[in-house]
Amino acid sequence: MAAVTAEAIFKEEHHEKPLVLDSEDAVDRLIDALVAGHPSHNMARLFSLDRTPVPAEFPDHEFLVGINPEEQVGIVAFADADGWFVPSGTAEKEYVTYTLATYPREFWKSPEIPVDLARQAVKEFVLSGGLRPTCIEWQEEPQ
């Protein structure tokens, strides 16, 4: 059986050489790095290598995970041809900002989730071959 893998980008150097996620341990290292990291890179963008890109050089999906270590919460988002999705629920804040390799991304009225649930969602995304995780309920991202 082929290894299930994804690539992650969360620092500038990952644009040239993405971080390979090929196990639960690799996902744990990614989340731990986001927890311990700098606010200028507290979010990662993941692409599954097990999905067929359409066209061949462009992924047909994207998965984001951001961690706020001070509040022990995070955000996850999944995009594919059906749209952008975030966890279901009511947000406590009007918006939250996470930063991917110094580029801020605002999530409007999108609820944050506990770090452990974000970790579980990333593991499910990687180990399922790039499917939207089922460990959380999703809603279309509010605008």
N, CA, C and O of each residue as an XYZ file, in Angstrom:
572
protein
N       0.846     -1.186      0.000
C       0.000      0.000      0.000
C       0.885      1.241      0.000
O       1.852      1.310      0.758
N       0.569      2.207     -0.829
C       1.352      3.440     -0.927
C       1.166      4.283      0.329
O       0.109      4.264      0.960
N       2.203      5.014      0.672
C       2.130      5.906      1.827
C       1.163      7.052      1.538
O       1.128      7.585      0.429
N       0.397      7.413      2.528
C      -0.516      8.545      2.414
C       0.269      9.787      2.812
O       0.886      9.822      3.876
N       0.246     10.790      1.971
C       1.043     11.978      2.267
C       0.312     13.261      1.903
O      -0.621     13.287      1.101
N       0.786     14.310      2.534
C       0.339     15.664      2.216
C       1.562     16.556      2.347
O       2.553     16.188      2.977
N       1.480     17.719      1.750
C       2.531     18.721      1.901
C       1.958     19.900      2.657
O       0.797     20.269      2.479
N       2.801     20.491      3.513
C       2.386     21.643      4.304
C       3.344     22.800      4.080
O       4.552     22.613      3.934
N       2.788     23.981      4.056
C       3.563     25.217      3.946
C       3.137     26.101      5.107
O       1.952     26.395      5.260
N       4.106     26.532      5.938
C       3.754     27.508      6.960
C       4.875     28.494      7.246
O       4.690     29.434      8.020
N       6.020     28.295      6.640
C       7.118     29.252      6.722
C       7.564     29.563      5.298
O       7.284     28.803      4.372
N       8.261     30.690      5.130
C       8.724     31.091      3.792
C       9.529     29.982      3.113
O       9.362     29.746      1.916
N      10.401     29.301      3.862
C      11.243     28.263      3.249
C      10.452     27.072      2.732
O      10.960     26.305      1.914
N       9.210     26.903      3.195
C       8.401     25.782      2.726
C       7.864     25.993      1.315
O       7.390     25.046      0.687
N       7.933     27.229      0.810
C       7.495     27.448     -0.571
C       8.416     26.711     -1.542
O       7.967     26.216     -2.576
N       9.694     26.641     -1.208
C      10.660     25.910     -2.038
C      10.678     24.424     -1.719
O      10.821     23.589     -2.613
N      10.531     24.096     -0.430
C      10.574     22.698      0.009
C       9.491     22.479      1.061
O       9.738     22.661      2.254
N       8.284     22.088      0.625
C       7.192     21.885      1.577
C       7.522     20.795      2.601
O       8.303     19.883      2.334
N       6.913     20.916      3.759
C       7.037     19.923      4.810
C       6.160     18.733      4.438
O       4.974     18.908      4.160
N       6.720     17.529      4.429
C       5.966     16.334      4.060
C       5.325     15.730      5.308
O       5.992     15.504      6.318
N       4.047     15.478      5.222
C       3.291     14.849      6.303
C       2.902     13.454      5.838
O       2.049     13.294      4.966
N       3.539     12.443      6.430
C       3.278     11.071      5.993
C       2.906     10.144      7.142
O       2.903      8.923      6.983
N       2.590     10.726      8.308
C       2.228      9.915      9.474
C       1.551     10.798     10.512
O       1.576     12.025     10.413
N       0.949     10.162     11.504
C       0.364     10.912     12.609
C       1.450     11.681     13.355
O       1.223     12.806     13.799
N       2.635     11.073     13.494
C       3.744     11.760     14.166
C       4.148     13.035     13.422
O       4.451     14.049     14.049
N       4.152     12.986     12.099
C       4.498     14.170     11.316
C       3.462     15.275     11.527
O       3.814     16.452     11.606
N       2.186     14.895     11.618
C       1.135     15.881     11.892
C       1.337     16.475     13.285
O       1.203     17.684     13.474
N       1.659     15.623     14.258
C       1.913     16.128     15.614
C       3.055     17.135     15.619
O       2.984     18.152     16.311
N       4.103     16.861     14.857
C       5.239     17.795     14.790
C       4.810     19.127     14.162
O       5.246     20.189     14.606
N       3.970     19.074     13.146
C       3.460     20.299     12.527
C       2.652     21.112     13.530
O       2.901     22.306     13.697
N       1.699     20.491     14.191
C       0.854     21.203     15.151
C       1.705     21.744     16.301
O       1.504     22.876     16.740
N       2.645     20.946     16.787
C       3.532     21.410     17.863
C       4.355     22.616     17.415
O       4.592     23.533     18.201
N       4.790     22.618     16.157
C       5.552     23.758     15.629
C       4.661     25.002     15.545
O       5.126     26.109     15.816
N       3.400     24.834     15.174
C       2.478     25.967     15.130
C       2.191     26.493     16.539
O       2.085     27.703     16.744
N       2.068     25.588     17.503
C       1.837     25.988     18.895
C       3.035     26.775     19.424
O       2.869     27.780     20.116
N       4.241     26.313     19.096
C       5.468     26.940     19.610
C       5.965     28.086     18.734
O       6.895     28.802     19.105
N       5.345     28.252     17.583
C       5.863     29.185     16.589
C       5.581     30.638     16.854
O       5.029     31.019     17.886
N       5.967     31.419     15.910
C       5.838     32.872     15.936
C       4.491     33.271     15.336
O       4.000     32.582     14.442
N       3.883     34.359     15.797
C       2.605     34.790     15.221
C       2.652     35.061     13.713
O       1.604     35.078     13.068
N       3.845     35.273     13.133
C       3.930     35.518     11.687
C       3.794     34.233     10.869
O       3.718     34.282      9.642
N       3.762     33.101     11.539
C       3.514     31.832     10.840
C       2.806     30.854     11.778
O       3.359     29.827     12.172
N       1.550     31.211     12.128
C       0.763     30.358     13.012
C      -0.335     29.606     12.264
O      -1.266     29.078     12.872
N      -0.212     29.566     10.933
C      -1.158     28.825     10.111
C      -0.405     28.081      9.017
O       0.596     28.572      8.494
N      -0.895     26.893      8.676
C      -0.293     26.100      7.603
C      -1.339     25.812      6.532
O      -2.530     25.694      6.818
N      -0.869     25.703      5.303
C      -1.709     25.318      4.166
C      -1.260     23.937      3.722
O      -0.075     23.713      3.476
N      -2.203     23.016      3.620
C      -1.903     21.636      3.270
C      -2.584     21.250      1.964
O      -3.686     21.696      1.645
N      -1.879     20.403      1.225
C      -2.424     19.788      0.015
C      -2.130     18.303      0.086
O      -1.004     17.904      0.382
N      -3.126     17.488     -0.182
C      -2.912     16.046     -0.216
C      -2.237     15.671     -1.530
O      -2.628     16.148     -2.595
N      -1.229     14.819     -1.448
C      -0.565     14.312     -2.647
C      -1.294     13.100     -3.204
O      -0.924     12.573     -4.253
N      -2.334     12.657     -2.497
C      -3.085     11.479     -2.918
C      -4.280     11.813     -3.795
O      -4.940     10.914     -4.315
N      -4.561     13.100     -3.964
C      -5.637     13.519     -4.855
C      -5.036     13.898     -6.200
O      -3.900     14.365     -6.267
N      -5.789     13.700     -7.256
C      -5.317     14.057     -8.585
C      -5.567     15.537     -8.820
O      -6.715     15.981     -8.815
N      -4.494     16.311     -9.026
C      -4.689     17.741     -9.294
C      -5.398     17.969    -10.625
O      -5.205     17.210    -11.575
N      -6.217     19.013    -10.691
C      -6.931     19.365    -11.914
C      -6.733     20.854    -12.168
O      -7.139     21.639    -11.311
N      -6.138     21.315    -13.282
C      -5.284     20.521    -14.154
C      -4.082     19.974    -13.395
O      -3.896     20.273    -12.215
N      -3.297     19.202    -14.051
C      -2.271     18.380    -13.406
C      -1.387     19.123    -12.409
O      -0.961     18.525    -11.421
N      -1.099     20.392    -12.629
C      -0.183     21.095    -11.722
C      -0.888     21.870    -10.609
O      -0.214     22.427     -9.742
N      -2.224     21.925    -10.604
C      -2.954     22.683     -9.599
C      -3.825     21.780     -8.739
O      -4.640     21.025     -9.270
N      -3.666     21.843     -7.417
C      -4.523     21.030     -6.533
C      -5.991     21.421     -6.659
O      -6.312     22.578     -6.929
N      -6.866     20.462     -6.464
C      -8.308     20.720     -6.532
C      -8.890     20.969     -5.141
O     -10.106     20.931     -4.952
N      -8.012     21.224     -4.170
C      -8.445     21.374     -2.790
C      -7.392     22.159     -2.005
O      -6.288     22.406     -2.491
N      -7.753     22.538     -0.797
C      -6.818     23.192      0.113
C      -7.347     22.977      1.530
O      -8.555     23.003      1.764
N      -6.433     22.766      2.463
C      -6.798     22.615      3.866
C      -5.935     23.570      4.675
O      -4.712     23.566      4.531
N      -6.546     24.384      5.520
C      -5.818     25.319      6.361
C      -5.989     24.926      7.819
O      -7.064     24.494      8.237
N      -4.913     25.081      8.591
C      -4.989     24.905     10.035
C      -4.171     26.015     10.679
O      -3.006     26.222     10.340
N      -4.789     26.715     11.600
C      -4.110     27.767     12.346
C      -4.251     27.512     13.829
O      -5.263     26.977     14.280
N      -3.238     27.895     14.588
C      -3.233     27.662     16.031
C      -2.957     28.971     16.767
O      -2.025     29.700     16.425
N      -3.764     29.261     17.769
C      -3.542     30.380     18.678
C      -3.097     29.769     20.009
O      -3.937     29.356     20.808
N      -1.772     29.706     20.256
C      -1.289     29.021     21.462
C      -1.690     29.704     22.763
O      -1.828     29.037     23.788
N      -1.877     31.004     22.742
C      -2.251     31.720     23.972
C      -3.638     31.309     24.463
O      -3.865     31.179     25.665
N      -4.554     31.109     23.532
C      -5.916     30.746     23.910
C      -6.200     29.248     23.772
O      -7.293     28.785     24.098
N      -5.192     28.484     23.279
C      -5.320     27.042     23.074
C      -6.515     26.691     22.185
O      -7.271     25.759     22.461
N      -6.656     27.475     21.104
C      -7.685     27.221     20.107
C      -7.055     27.301     18.726
O      -5.908     27.717     18.568
N      -7.823     26.899     17.745
C      -7.332     26.976     16.376
C      -8.491     27.120     15.414
O      -9.660     27.146     15.799
N      -8.126     27.211     14.155
C      -9.112     27.297     13.081
C      -8.722     26.274     12.024
O      -7.536     26.051     11.782
N      -9.688     25.668     11.411
C      -9.440     24.814     10.251
C     -10.387     25.271      9.153
O     -11.475     25.777      9.425
N      -9.963     25.088      7.918
C     -10.798     25.420      6.768
C     -10.468     24.439      5.655
O      -9.324     24.006      5.512
N     -11.467     24.099      4.880
C     -11.305     23.153      3.773
C     -11.967     23.753      2.547
O     -13.084     24.266      2.615
N     -11.266     23.683      1.426
C     -11.824     24.187      0.176
C     -11.704     23.129     -0.904
O     -10.704     22.418     -0.996
N     -12.738     23.040     -1.712
C     -12.719     22.205     -2.912
C     -13.708     22.824     -3.895
O     -14.099     23.980     -3.732
N     -14.108     22.083     -4.893
C     -15.009     22.630     -5.915
C     -16.354     23.067     -5.338
O     -17.066     23.860     -5.955
N     -16.707     22.549     -4.149
C     -17.986     22.904     -3.535
C     -17.939     24.209     -2.742
O     -18.984     24.731     -2.356
N     -16.722     24.751     -2.491
C     -16.593     26.011     -1.769
C     -15.634     25.924     -0.601
O     -14.897     24.949     -0.451
N     -15.657     26.974      0.238
C     -14.825     27.053      1.448
C     -15.679     26.685      2.649
O     -16.808     27.155      2.787
N     -15.129     25.839      3.520
C     -15.856     25.374      4.694
C     -15.029     25.580      5.956
O     -13.807     25.432      5.942
N     -15.709     25.922      7.045
C     -15.113     26.097      8.372
C     -15.989     25.322      9.359
O     -17.083     24.888      9.000
N     -15.520     25.145     10.595
C     -16.354     24.431     11.567
C     -17.711     25.111     11.771
O     -17.823     26.336     11.734
N     -18.728     24.291     11.983
C     -20.064     24.819     12.270
C     -20.091     25.401     13.668
O     -19.320     25.007     14.543
N     -20.980     26.331     13.856
C     -21.160     26.909     15.180
C     -21.177     28.413     15.125
O     -21.113     29.022     14.057
N     -21.264     28.993     16.290
C     -21.312     30.441     16.422
C     -19.956     30.943     16.886
O     -19.405     30.447     17.870
N     -19.430     31.909     16.189
C     -18.127     32.471     16.543
C     -18.271     33.392     17.749
O     -19.260     34.113     17.885
N     -17.265     33.355     18.623
C     -17.257     34.252     19.783
C     -16.765     35.644     19.392
O     -17.057     36.623     20.079
N     -16.020     35.733     18.293
C     -15.458     37.007     17.837
C     -15.965     37.284     16.429
O     -16.298     36.359     15.688
N     -16.022     38.572     16.061
C     -16.472     38.920     14.719
C     -15.536     38.333     13.663
O     -15.986     37.853     12.623
N     -14.238     38.376     13.937
C     -13.267     37.755     13.041
C     -12.012     37.401     13.835
O     -11.742     37.969     14.893
N     -11.257     36.454     13.299
C      -9.952     36.099     13.846
C      -8.968     36.113     12.696
O      -9.332     35.853     11.549
N      -7.716     36.419     13.009
C      -6.681     36.479     11.990
C      -5.589     35.472     12.311
O      -5.088     35.423     13.435
N      -5.229     34.679     11.331
C      -4.095     33.755     11.424
C      -3.153     34.119     10.281
O      -3.571     34.713      9.288
N      -1.885     33.760     10.428
C      -0.884     34.197      9.459
C      -0.138     33.016      8.862
O       0.413     32.180      9.578
N      -0.133     32.965      7.548
C       0.552     31.924      6.784
C       1.798     32.538      6.162
O       1.702     33.331      5.226
N       2.955     32.177      6.674
C       4.229     32.662      6.130
C       4.206     34.177      5.923
O       4.549     34.666      4.846
N       3.811     34.898      6.934
C       3.706     36.363      7.016
C       2.489     36.947      6.287
O       2.333     38.168      6.274
N       1.632     36.134      5.686
C       0.436     36.631      4.992
C      -0.792     36.397      5.865
O      -1.164     35.250      6.112
N      -1.433     37.484      6.341
C      -2.602     37.316      7.214
C      -3.822     36.814      6.443
O      -4.027     37.131      5.272
N      -4.612     36.027      7.146
C      -5.884     35.505      6.591
C      -6.944     35.696      7.663
O      -6.822     35.151      8.761
N      -7.979     36.461      7.357
C      -9.057     36.689      8.306
C     -10.168     35.683      8.073
O     -10.512     35.360      6.936
N     -10.717     35.199      9.164
C     -11.867     34.303      9.147
C     -13.002     35.055      9.828
O     -12.967     35.274     11.039
N     -14.016     35.453      9.047
C     -15.139     36.235      9.564
C     -16.205     35.308     10.122
O     -16.665     34.391      9.441
N     -16.594     35.555     11.363
C     -17.682     34.820     12.014
C     -17.486     33.312     11.925
O     -18.452     32.556     11.818
N     -16.225     32.880     11.971
C     -15.890     31.462     11.898
C     -15.442     30.996     13.277
O     -14.516     31.576     13.845
N     -16.069     29.975     13.823
C     -15.728     29.545     15.175
C     -14.366     28.845     15.253
O     -14.008     28.030     14.402
N     -13.626     29.196     16.305
C     -12.374     28.499     16.595
C     -12.715     27.220     17.355
O     -13.773     27.111     17.975
N     -11.802     26.261     17.294
C     -12.003     24.964     17.940
C     -10.800     24.659     18.828
O      -9.749     25.278     18.659
N     -10.923     23.721     19.772
C      -9.781     23.358     20.606
C      -8.619     22.820     19.761
O      -8.834     22.216     18.710
N      -7.398     23.045     20.230
C      -6.197     22.596     19.508
C      -6.259     21.094     19.236
O      -5.916     20.651     18.140
N      -6.691     20.306     20.220
C      -6.737     18.850     20.025
C      -7.683     18.450     18.900
O      -7.415     17.489     18.178
N      -8.785     19.175     18.743
C      -9.716     18.869     17.654
C      -9.118     19.289     16.308
O      -9.304     18.601     15.304
N      -8.407     20.405     16.287
C      -7.712     20.814     15.059
C      -6.671     19.765     14.675
O      -6.545     19.415     13.502
N      -5.932     19.269     15.652
C      -4.923     18.221     15.416
C      -5.595     16.976     14.822
O      -5.100     16.396     13.855
N      -6.723     16.576     15.409
C      -7.453     15.401     14.936
C      -7.927     15.607     13.491
O      -7.857     14.685     12.678
N      -8.407     16.808     13.174
C      -8.883     17.094     11.816
C      -7.747     17.017     10.805
O      -7.937     16.501      9.704
N      -6.569     17.520     11.161
C      -5.419     17.449     10.244
C      -5.029     15.997     10.021
O      -4.765     15.593      8.889
N      -4.990     15.210     11.087
C      -4.653     13.786     10.931
C      -5.652     13.099     10.007
O      -5.261     12.315      9.142
N      -6.915     13.384     10.184
C      -7.933     12.765      9.333
C      -7.762     13.199      7.877
O      -7.871     12.374      6.970
N      -7.496     14.485      7.647
C      -7.267     14.969      6.285
C      -6.101     14.223      5.640
O      -6.221     13.744      4.512
N      -4.982     14.122      6.341
C      -3.785     13.475      5.785
C      -4.023     11.979      5.569
O      -3.728     11.453      4.496
N      -4.555     11.295      6.583
C      -4.688      9.840      6.518
C      -5.840      9.364      5.633
O      -5.886      8.193      5.254
N      -6.777     10.273      5.300
C      -7.895      9.890      4.427
C      -7.578     10.106      2.961
O      -8.396      9.785      2.099
N      -6.405     10.644      2.664
C      -6.070     10.922      1.275
C      -6.598     12.266      0.802
O      -6.779     12.474     -0.398
N      -6.849     13.184      1.737
C      -7.257     14.525      1.362
C      -8.743     14.794      1.383
O      -9.209     15.762      0.782
N      -9.492     13.949      2.068
C     -10.933     14.185      2.185
C     -11.218     15.182      3.302
O     -10.408     15.357      4.212
N     -12.375     15.833      3.225
C     -12.782     16.746      4.293
C     -13.008     15.920      5.560
O     -13.776     14.958      5.537
N     -12.352     16.278      6.658
C     -12.489     15.494      7.895
C     -13.928     15.429      8.399
O     -14.695     16.381      8.260
N     -14.274     14.291      8.984
C     -15.621     14.087      9.523
C     -15.670     14.242     11.035
O     -16.738     14.109     11.631
N     -14.538     14.518     11.665
C     -14.504     14.641     13.127
C     -15.109     15.952     13.606
O     -15.317     16.137     14.805
N     -15.392     16.860     12.683
C     -16.078     18.104     13.018
C     -17.197     18.319     12.008
O     -17.156     17.787     10.899
N     -18.197     19.105     12.405
C     -19.253     19.477     11.471
C     -18.826     20.752     10.776
O     -18.175     21.608     11.375
N     -19.196     20.879      9.499
C     -18.754     22.002      8.673
C     -19.930     22.869      8.263
O     -21.080     22.433      8.222
N     -19.590     24.116      7.963
C     -20.536     25.055      7.360
C     -19.771     25.850      6.299
O     -18.544     25.944      6.346
N     -20.507     26.419      5.347
C     -19.840     27.287      4.386
C     -19.239     28.475      5.147
O     -19.835     28.985      6.097
N     -18.060     28.901      4.716
C     -17.404     30.001      5.413
C     -18.233     31.264      5.305
O     -18.579     31.691      4.204
N     -18.561     31.876      6.464
C     -19.326     33.138      6.425
C     -18.541     34.229      5.734
O     -17.311     34.239      5.780
N     -19.228     35.126      5.109
C     -18.586     36.252      4.419
C     -18.712     37.522      5.203
O     -18.228     38.567      4.768
